[in-house]
Amino acid sequence: MLWLGVVFACGPAPRADAGGVEAPVPGVLSTPRRLLPYIALDDGRVLAAGGHDGSRTLGSSEVFDPDTGRWRSTGALRTARRNHAAVRLSDGRVLVVGGSNGVTVGALASAELYAPDTGVWTQAAPMSEARNDPAVVVLPDGRVLVAGGTDVDLRPVRSAELFDPVTGTWSAAEAPAYVRGGAGTAVVLRTGKVLFASGLQSELYDPVTGHWEKAGAVGGAAGTHRLGHTVTLLPDGRVLVVGGTTTQAARTAEVYVPERNAWELVEAPAVPREHHAALLTAEGAVLVVGGEHSSRGTLDSAERFDPAKGFWTQAPTLHEPRGEAGALWLRRGTVLVVGGVNELGTLATSEEYVPAPAVAQVSPGE
């Protein structure tokens, strides 16, 4: 049977390096959070740094320990920020770049590095340009590519740069031809090229040549602009894109086929959505949870896409509706769904979502 639980079990004592005060209630953040990336650390914990609590931009950070089911404070960011980007480097550290500090609409050029073993943030060299909500990806050689975003006046930044974790320095990269931006909108393909799927025209970046090229037709197979969507690399090398903020984007899904440099429509999800979360399951399916829709409000629904059969099936609902939430796999095979926003405001709660095994999914007519 499919089921959903908030099952944060007690376990070993918290790690000494996790920081300060532990949350008194299992699964509850120290403060409501939205507009931030959540990062899975090498040791299985989850880092939440910065974001927005509904009234102010945050500099605080905390770490979720799956063994105790509790969030515990860790070192604070050196600069409060929201709408920033974050990636886990090959050495286990976390790089945070850009965003906005909330003093004005603004944008930040600063970058920081988090060491999970000490719980301390250190200043990294700043980017050459301030970037709010940039797209970021770790390349196969360990470097980090940051592209696009918006500047202090919310104008698109059509440039890119590379961070070398070994030297701690930035260097200029060839600029994309189109507007880029948005967390989780870039994935590394089997070829080593990087697909950036956002806006109206998707692009490929080749780390070997340093050049960009168009990825498929303008607007993709759905013929629409995508923002607030999800981009997921499938086991067969294709890329699934779901939802977005336009009416056409919200109700469609499509796949990018690298061998043909083309987009193809797939069956649409049952519920149109934007600002949702998507995760690849161990069986190779894509689990889509929560989000928002202009006419339905914040969503608690979830669906599962089978790439081999090309159809969607219903999955168990979330404990509460939430958009802009973080969703990450825990090592025990459950999903931590955390933070976000719904009609009640910005959320501090987390829930542990237990997805169904592949055998429980039945196609229509079977």
Tab-separated table of C-alpha atoms in Angstrom, residues 10 33 55 59 67 77 125 135 137-138 156 166-167 177 181 192 205 216 233 236 276 280 293-294 303:
chain	number	residue	atom	x	y	z
A	10	CYS	CA	14.773	8.902	17.765
A	33	ARG	CA	12.135	28.917	5.232
A	55	SER	CA	9.244	38.784	6.506
A	59	GLY	CA	21.560	34.273	7.428
A	67	ASP	CA	19.236	9.510	12.799
A	77	LEU	CA	26.166	32.439	6.525
A	125	ALA	CA	36.202	34.832	-3.983
A	135	ALA	CA	21.593	28.461	-12.669
A	137	VAL	CA	25.961	22.935	-12.011
A	138	VAL	CA	29.062	20.933	-11.076
A	156	PRO	CA	18.659	39.315	-17.067
A	166	VAL	CA	41.165	23.711	-6.148
A	167	THR	CA	42.424	27.263	-6.648
A	177	ALA	CA	22.954	33.314	-26.130
A	181	GLY	CA	18.475	31.073	-14.450
A	192	GLY	CA	29.494	15.492	-20.440
A	205	TYR	CA	27.269	23.966	-22.786
A	216	GLY	CA	16.211	21.778	-29.788
A	233	LEU	CA	17.933	13.480	-15.941
A	236	ASP	CA	18.187	6.341	-20.346
A	276	HIS	CA	7.056	21.844	-7.311
A	280	LEU	CA	14.363	10.334	-9.619
A	293	HIS	CA	-1.248	26.357	-9.521
A	294	SER	CA	-2.925	29.650	-10.388
A	303	GLU	CA	2.401	11.957	-9.187
